[in-house]
Short mmCIF file of C-alpha atoms in Angstrom, two decimals:
data_model
loop_
_atom_site.label_atom_id
_atom_site.label_comp_id
_atom_site.label_asym_id
_atom_site.label_seq_id
_atom_site.Cartn_x
_atom_site.Cartn_y
_atom_site.Cartn_z
CA MET A 1228 202.23 7.81 232.22
CA PRO A 1229 205.84 6.68 231.83
CA ASP A 1230 208.29 6.42 234.69
CA ILE A 1231 210.68 9.35 234.63
CA VAL A 1232 214.30 9.84 235.58
CA GLU A 1233 215.67 13.09 236.98
CA SER A 1234 219.17 14.52 237.15
CA SER A 1235 221.09 17.70 237.80
CA VAL A 1236 223.05 18.81 234.76
CA HIS A 1237 225.59 21.44 233.80
CA SER A 1238 226.89 22.86 230.58
CA GLY A 1239 230.48 21.69 230.89
CA ARG A 1240 232.41 23.85 228.46
CA PRO A 1241 229.75 25.73 226.49
CA ASP A 1242 230.28 26.89 222.95
CA ALA A 1243 231.84 30.27 222.27
CA GLY A 1244 229.56 33.12 223.25
CA ALA A 1245 227.52 31.11 225.76
CA ASP A 1246 227.63 31.40 229.53
CA PRO A 1247 228.08 28.29 231.67
CA TRP A 1248 224.86 27.01 233.23
CA THR A 1249 223.45 24.51 235.67
CA GLY A 1250 220.04 22.93 235.36
CA PHE A 1251 217.55 20.14 235.94
CA ARG A 1252 216.58 17.40 233.50
CA ALA A 1253 213.56 15.09 233.60
CA ALA A 1254 212.93 12.43 230.96
CA PRO A 1255 210.92 9.26 230.38
CA ALA A 1256 212.88 6.25 231.62
CA GLY A 1257 212.90 4.87 228.09
CA GLY A 1258 214.13 8.11 226.55
CA SER A 1259 212.42 10.40 224.07
CA ALA A 1260 212.97 11.84 220.62
CA VAL A 1261 211.36 15.11 221.79
CA GLY A 1262 213.43 17.62 223.74
CA VAL A 1263 212.05 20.78 225.36
CA LEU A 1264 213.97 23.65 226.93
CA VAL A 1265 211.89 25.14 229.76
CA LEU A 1266 212.62 28.76 230.68
CA SER A 1267 211.42 30.67 233.72
CA GLY A 1268 210.70 34.36 233.81
CA SER A 1269 212.42 37.01 235.89
CA SER A 1270 212.27 34.80 238.99
CA GLY A 1271 215.30 33.02 237.56
CA ARG A 1272 214.23 29.72 239.07
CA ILE A 1273 214.85 26.33 237.53
CA GLU A 1274 211.43 24.96 236.57
CA GLU A 1275 211.62 21.45 238.05
CA GLU A 1276 207.87 20.92 238.44
CA ARG A 1277 207.16 21.92 234.84
CA CYS A 1278 209.96 19.62 233.60
CA ARG A 1279 208.48 16.68 235.49
CA LEU A 1280 205.06 17.39 234.01
CA LEU A 1281 206.43 17.40 230.45
CA ALA A 1282 208.53 14.28 231.07
CA ARG A 1283 205.39 12.42 232.13
CA GLU A 1284 203.91 13.42 228.77
CA GLY A 1285 206.82 11.73 226.98
CA MET A 1286 209.41 14.49 226.51
CA THR A 1287 212.92 15.12 227.73
CA ALA A 1288 212.64 18.47 229.52
CA LEU A 1289 215.59 20.61 230.54
CA SER A 1290 215.42 23.81 232.58
CA ILE A 1291 218.53 25.92 233.20
CA ARG A 1292 219.58 28.88 235.30
CA TRP A 1293 220.38 31.57 232.76
CA PHE A 1294 221.22 34.56 234.93
CA GLY A 1295 222.39 35.07 238.48
CA GLY A 1296 224.68 32.04 238.50
CA PRO A 1297 228.46 31.69 238.38
CA GLU A 1298 229.96 33.46 235.35
CA GLN A 1299 226.51 34.82 234.41
CA PRO A 1300 225.18 38.38 234.59
CA PRO A 1301 223.51 38.99 237.97
CA GLY A 1302 220.38 40.32 236.26
CA ILE A 1303 218.63 39.92 232.92
CA CYS A 1304 221.09 42.20 231.20
CA GLU A 1305 222.78 41.37 227.91
CA VAL A 1306 222.26 37.65 228.43
CA PRO A 1307 223.79 35.78 225.48
CA LEU A 1308 221.10 33.87 223.60
CA GLU A 1309 223.87 31.40 222.78
CA THR A 1310 223.50 30.19 226.38
CA PHE A 1311 220.13 28.72 225.43
CA VAL A 1312 221.54 27.34 222.19
CA SER A 1313 224.09 25.34 224.17
CA ALA A 1314 221.22 23.83 226.19
CA LEU A 1315 219.39 22.94 222.96
CA ASP A 1316 222.59 21.33 221.71
CA ARG A 1317 222.62 19.22 224.89
CA LEU A 1318 219.12 17.97 224.11
CA ARG A 1319 220.11 17.12 220.54
CA ALA A 1320 223.23 15.28 221.75
CA GLU A 1321 220.98 13.14 223.95
CA GLY A 1322 218.91 12.05 220.95
CA ALA A 1323 216.18 14.66 220.61
CA ARG A 1324 215.09 14.98 216.99
CA ARG A 1325 212.21 17.38 217.67
CA ILE A 1326 213.13 20.51 219.62
CA GLY A 1327 210.80 22.87 221.46
CA VAL A 1328 211.17 25.80 223.82
CA LEU A 1329 208.58 26.66 226.46
CA GLY A 1330 209.07 29.99 228.21
CA VAL A 1331 207.08 32.27 230.46
CA SER A 1332 207.35 36.07 230.54
CA LYS A 1333 211.03 36.99 230.05
CA GLY A 1334 211.67 33.34 229.21
CA ALA A 1335 209.02 33.63 226.49
CA GLU A 1336 210.83 36.69 225.17
CA ALA A 1337 214.01 34.62 224.87
CA ALA A 1338 212.16 31.65 223.35
CA LEU A 1339 210.63 33.78 220.60
CA HIS A 1340 214.00 35.31 219.74
CA LEU A 1341 215.61 31.87 219.59
CA SER A 1342 213.02 30.66 217.09
CA VAL A 1343 213.87 33.60 214.83
CA LEU A 1344 217.66 33.54 215.17
CA HIS A 1345 218.52 29.85 215.63
CA PRO A 1346 217.53 27.25 213.03
CA GLY A 1347 216.10 23.87 213.98
CA ILE A 1348 213.55 24.85 216.63
CA ASP A 1349 210.32 23.05 215.80
CA ALA A 1350 207.93 24.60 218.34
CA VAL A 1351 207.73 27.51 220.76
CA VAL A 1352 205.19 27.89 223.55
CA ALA A 1353 205.18 31.46 224.87
CA LEU A 1354 203.25 31.98 228.10
CA SER A 1355 202.49 35.63 228.93
CA PRO A 1356 204.77 36.84 226.11
CA THR A 1357 205.98 40.20 224.91
CA SER A 1358 206.05 41.30 221.29
CA ALA A 1359 209.19 43.43 221.71
CA THR A 1360 212.61 43.24 223.33
CA TRP A 1361 212.83 45.13 226.60
CA ALA A 1362 215.66 46.73 228.54
CA ASN A 1363 217.50 44.93 231.28
CA VAL A 1364 215.82 43.74 234.46
CA GLY A 1365 218.49 44.11 237.12
CA ARG A 1366 222.24 44.49 237.00
CA GLY A 1367 224.66 43.75 234.20
CA ARG A 1368 228.08 42.16 234.50
CA ASP A 1369 229.45 45.54 235.58
CA GLY A 1370 227.10 45.58 238.57
CA LEU A 1371 225.11 48.53 237.23
CA THR A 1372 221.39 48.72 236.47
CA VAL A 1373 221.55 51.93 234.44
CA PRO A 1374 222.08 53.08 231.80
CA HIS A 1375 219.50 50.77 230.28
CA ARG A 1376 220.83 48.02 228.08
CA SER A 1377 219.24 45.22 226.11
CA SER A 1378 218.12 42.09 227.90
CA TRP A 1379 219.80 39.95 225.21
CA THR A 1380 222.79 39.67 222.93
CA TRP A 1381 223.32 37.56 219.81
CA GLN A 1382 226.75 36.94 218.34
CA GLY A 1383 228.14 39.51 220.74
CA GLN A 1384 225.77 42.29 219.73
CA PRO A 1385 222.91 43.64 221.90
CA LEU A 1386 219.44 43.32 220.39
CA PRO A 1387 217.49 46.55 219.85
CA PHE A 1388 215.27 47.22 222.87
CA VAL A 1389 212.66 49.47 224.44
CA PRO A 1390 213.93 51.36 227.53
CA TYR A 1391 211.87 52.01 230.65
CA ASP A 1392 210.43 55.43 231.41
CA SER A 1393 212.06 56.39 234.72
CA ALA A 1394 209.35 58.99 235.36
CA TRP A 1395 206.73 56.31 236.05
CA THR A 1396 205.57 55.80 239.63
CA ALA A 1397 203.40 53.08 241.11
CA SER A 1398 199.91 53.93 242.36
CA GLU A 1399 199.81 51.39 245.19
CA PRO A 1400 200.60 52.41 248.79
CA GLU A 1401 204.25 52.03 249.73
CA GLY A 1402 205.08 48.61 251.12
CA THR A 1403 202.29 46.79 249.26
CA PRO A 1404 202.55 44.63 246.12
CA VAL A 1405 202.79 46.67 242.93
CA SER A 1406 201.39 46.26 239.43
CA ILE A 1407 203.97 47.38 236.85
CA LEU A 1408 201.57 47.09 233.92
CA GLY A 1409 201.37 50.87 233.71
CA TRP A 1410 205.16 51.14 233.59
CA TYR A 1411 205.32 49.03 230.45
CA GLU A 1412 202.39 50.85 228.86
CA GLN A 1413 203.91 54.26 229.61
CA SER A 1414 207.32 53.16 228.34
CA LEU A 1415 205.77 52.03 225.05
CA ARG A 1416 204.30 55.51 224.61
CA THR A 1417 207.43 57.37 225.69
CA PHE A 1418 209.75 55.36 223.47
CA ALA A 1419 207.37 54.68 220.59
CA ASP A 1420 210.17 55.42 218.14
CA ARG A 1421 212.18 52.49 219.55
CA VAL A 1422 209.39 49.92 219.29
CA PRO A 1423 209.62 48.99 215.57
CA ALA A 1424 213.32 48.07 215.77
CA ALA A 1425 212.73 46.14 219.00
CA ALA A 1426 209.82 44.08 217.61
CA ILE A 1427 210.38 40.32 217.75
CA ALA A 1428 210.22 39.19 214.12
CA VAL A 1429 208.04 36.10 214.54
CA GLU A 1430 207.14 36.38 210.87
CA ARG A 1431 210.66 35.00 210.24
CA SER A 1432 210.27 32.02 212.59
CA ALA A 1433 209.79 28.55 211.13
CA ALA A 1434 208.62 27.13 214.48
CA GLU A 1435 205.08 26.17 215.35
CA LEU A 1436 203.90 28.91 217.70
CA VAL A 1437 201.49 28.73 220.63
CA LEU A 1438 200.78 31.97 222.52
CA VAL A 1439 199.03 31.92 225.90
CA ALA A 1440 197.93 35.14 227.60
CA GLY A 1441 195.53 36.40 230.25
CA GLY A 1442 193.52 39.59 229.96
CA ASP A 1443 194.05 40.43 233.65
CA ASP A 1444 197.85 40.35 233.48
CA LEU A 1445 199.08 43.13 235.81
CA MET A 1446 202.79 42.70 235.07
CA TRP A 1447 202.79 43.67 231.40
CA PRO A 1448 200.12 43.72 228.66
CA SER A 1449 200.72 40.16 227.53
CA LEU A 1450 197.34 39.80 225.82
CA ARG A 1451 198.03 42.89 223.69
CA TYR A 1452 201.52 41.57 222.96
CA ALA A 1453 200.23 38.10 222.06
CA GLU A 1454 197.64 39.57 219.71
CA GLU A 1455 200.36 41.66 218.02
CA LEU A 1456 202.53 38.56 217.57
CA ALA A 1457 199.61 36.57 216.18
CA ALA A 1458 198.74 39.38 213.76
CA ARG A 1459 202.29 39.47 212.41
CA ARG A 1460 202.25 35.70 211.89
CA ARG A 1461 198.92 35.80 210.08
CA ALA A 1462 200.00 38.72 207.91
CA ALA A 1463 202.94 36.58 206.81
CA GLY A 1464 200.64 33.65 206.04
CA LEU A 1465 202.03 31.58 208.92
CA PRO A 1466 200.07 29.49 211.43
CA VAL A 1467 199.71 30.53 215.07
CA ARG A 1468 197.62 29.38 218.00
CA LEU A 1469 196.46 32.04 220.47
CA VAL A 1470 194.86 30.86 223.73
CA THR A 1471 193.39 33.52 225.99
CA ARG A 1472 191.20 33.99 229.03
CA ALA A 1473 189.94 37.41 230.08
CA ASP A 1474 190.23 36.89 233.85
CA ALA A 1475 193.61 35.13 233.94
CA GLY A 1476 196.80 36.85 235.04
CA HIS A 1477 200.52 36.70 234.35
CA ARG A 1478 201.15 33.16 235.58
CA PRO A 1479 199.03 30.51 233.81
CA ARG A 1480 199.38 27.10 235.40
CA LEU A 1481 199.24 23.85 233.45
CA PRO A 1482 197.21 20.93 234.81
CA GLY A 1483 199.21 19.17 237.50
CA GLU A 1484 201.14 22.27 238.55
CA ASP A 1485 200.71 23.88 241.95
CA PRO A 1486 199.29 27.41 242.11
CA ALA A 1487 201.93 30.10 241.69
CA PRO A 1488 203.25 31.38 245.03
CA VAL A 1489 201.90 34.67 246.35
CA SER A 1490 204.34 37.54 245.78
CA GLY A 1491 205.02 40.18 248.40
CA ALA A 1492 206.45 42.51 245.74
CA PHE A 1493 204.22 42.33 242.65
CA ARG A 1494 200.57 42.04 241.66
CA HIS A 1495 200.34 39.44 238.90
CA GLY A 1496 196.60 39.64 238.28
CA GLY A 1497 194.20 36.78 237.75
CA SER A 1498 193.37 34.21 240.41
CA PRO A 1499 194.48 30.63 241.08
CA GLU A 1500 191.25 29.40 239.49
CA ALA A 1501 191.46 31.57 236.36
CA ASP A 1502 195.18 30.93 235.89
CA ALA A 1503 194.57 27.17 236.15
CA ALA A 1504 191.65 27.39 233.71
CA LEU A 1505 193.84 29.18 231.16
CA GLY A 1506 196.51 26.51 231.56
CA ALA A 1507 193.92 23.77 231.13
CA ALA A 1508 192.65 25.39 227.92
CA ALA A 1509 196.19 25.73 226.61
CA ARG A 1510 197.34 22.22 227.53
CA PRO A 1511 196.18 20.27 224.44
CA HIS A 1512 197.70 22.86 222.11
CA VAL A 1513 200.94 22.97 224.11
CA LEU A 1514 201.31 19.20 223.91
CA TYR A 1515 200.34 19.07 220.24
CA ALA A 1516 202.97 21.66 219.33
CA LEU A 1517 205.76 20.22 221.45
CA LEU A 1518 205.18 16.55 220.65
CA GLY A 1519 204.50 17.11 216.96
CA ALA A 1520 202.67 14.72 214.66
CA GLY A 1521 202.54 12.02 217.33
CA ALA A 1522 200.34 14.09 219.62
CA ALA A 1523 196.59 13.71 219.84
CA THR A 1524 194.61 16.36 218.01
CA PRO A 1525 193.20 18.94 220.49
CA THR A 1526 189.47 18.78 221.02
CA VAL A 1527 187.62 21.64 219.37
CA GLY A 1528 185.91 24.00 221.81
CA GLN A 1529 188.16 23.38 224.82
CA ASP A 1530 189.56 26.91 224.88
CA SER A 1531 189.10 30.49 223.83
CA SER A 1532 191.88 30.27 221.27
CA LYS A 1533 191.90 32.28 218.08
#
């Protein structure tokens, strides 16, 4: 594995429409022609460990804070997708000729949209994805959580979204971690008329696409979403790789990553062992997509991909 160099980075003066950002960069000491933007989910954290892992595989990996920072919305509410574009531009300016985006959960939602709306993205890896745009998670720039608004904007316009059904209630005892899977499922039924417009149009994406989802996801129905995304790709005659594991949850872990921390607020499903097994099955396909033609061909039979 190559030696890697690490640095803290910031956007400087981002392009029009983008929010300023800070982030973490890890790269092989000798540089790389492959650049990957690494996006967290609703935790909002900067994914340093995942960047180091990818850098040791020969890529320049950049993870940024995209909400909750200075001059950013405090929640995932009308976040400009141009913010991510400015990070991709940073990777290109540093010499990346192949560009990928790896996102988990809400970060996967953003990654999929970017591959549709922004040209020049070669690969997207979507861990525990959604097939539709959802309403905001947390407060907007005005400090308000409601009325519901889109999670994302593009060129100043909010993307069509599915709202949340406020009538839903959790079944777990008060004060214990909650599964919100039922909230998403109920909202899809309540606002079924909003779903077609909110669908992420992966059939218009030119990127290589790898979808990774666990059947025991208790945050949202990511396996159902991933299968919907894969079906739309196949109907359009486009390639897609779907990697699944029935007993894995919302937070697959790639080989070399620590187990996800236990949450006091949410039930994520799966187990450390199942989540690691899903990540191990996905790894060769993740690397093949991100690295491109220079990557080793994945071994047949290593996963439950479709």
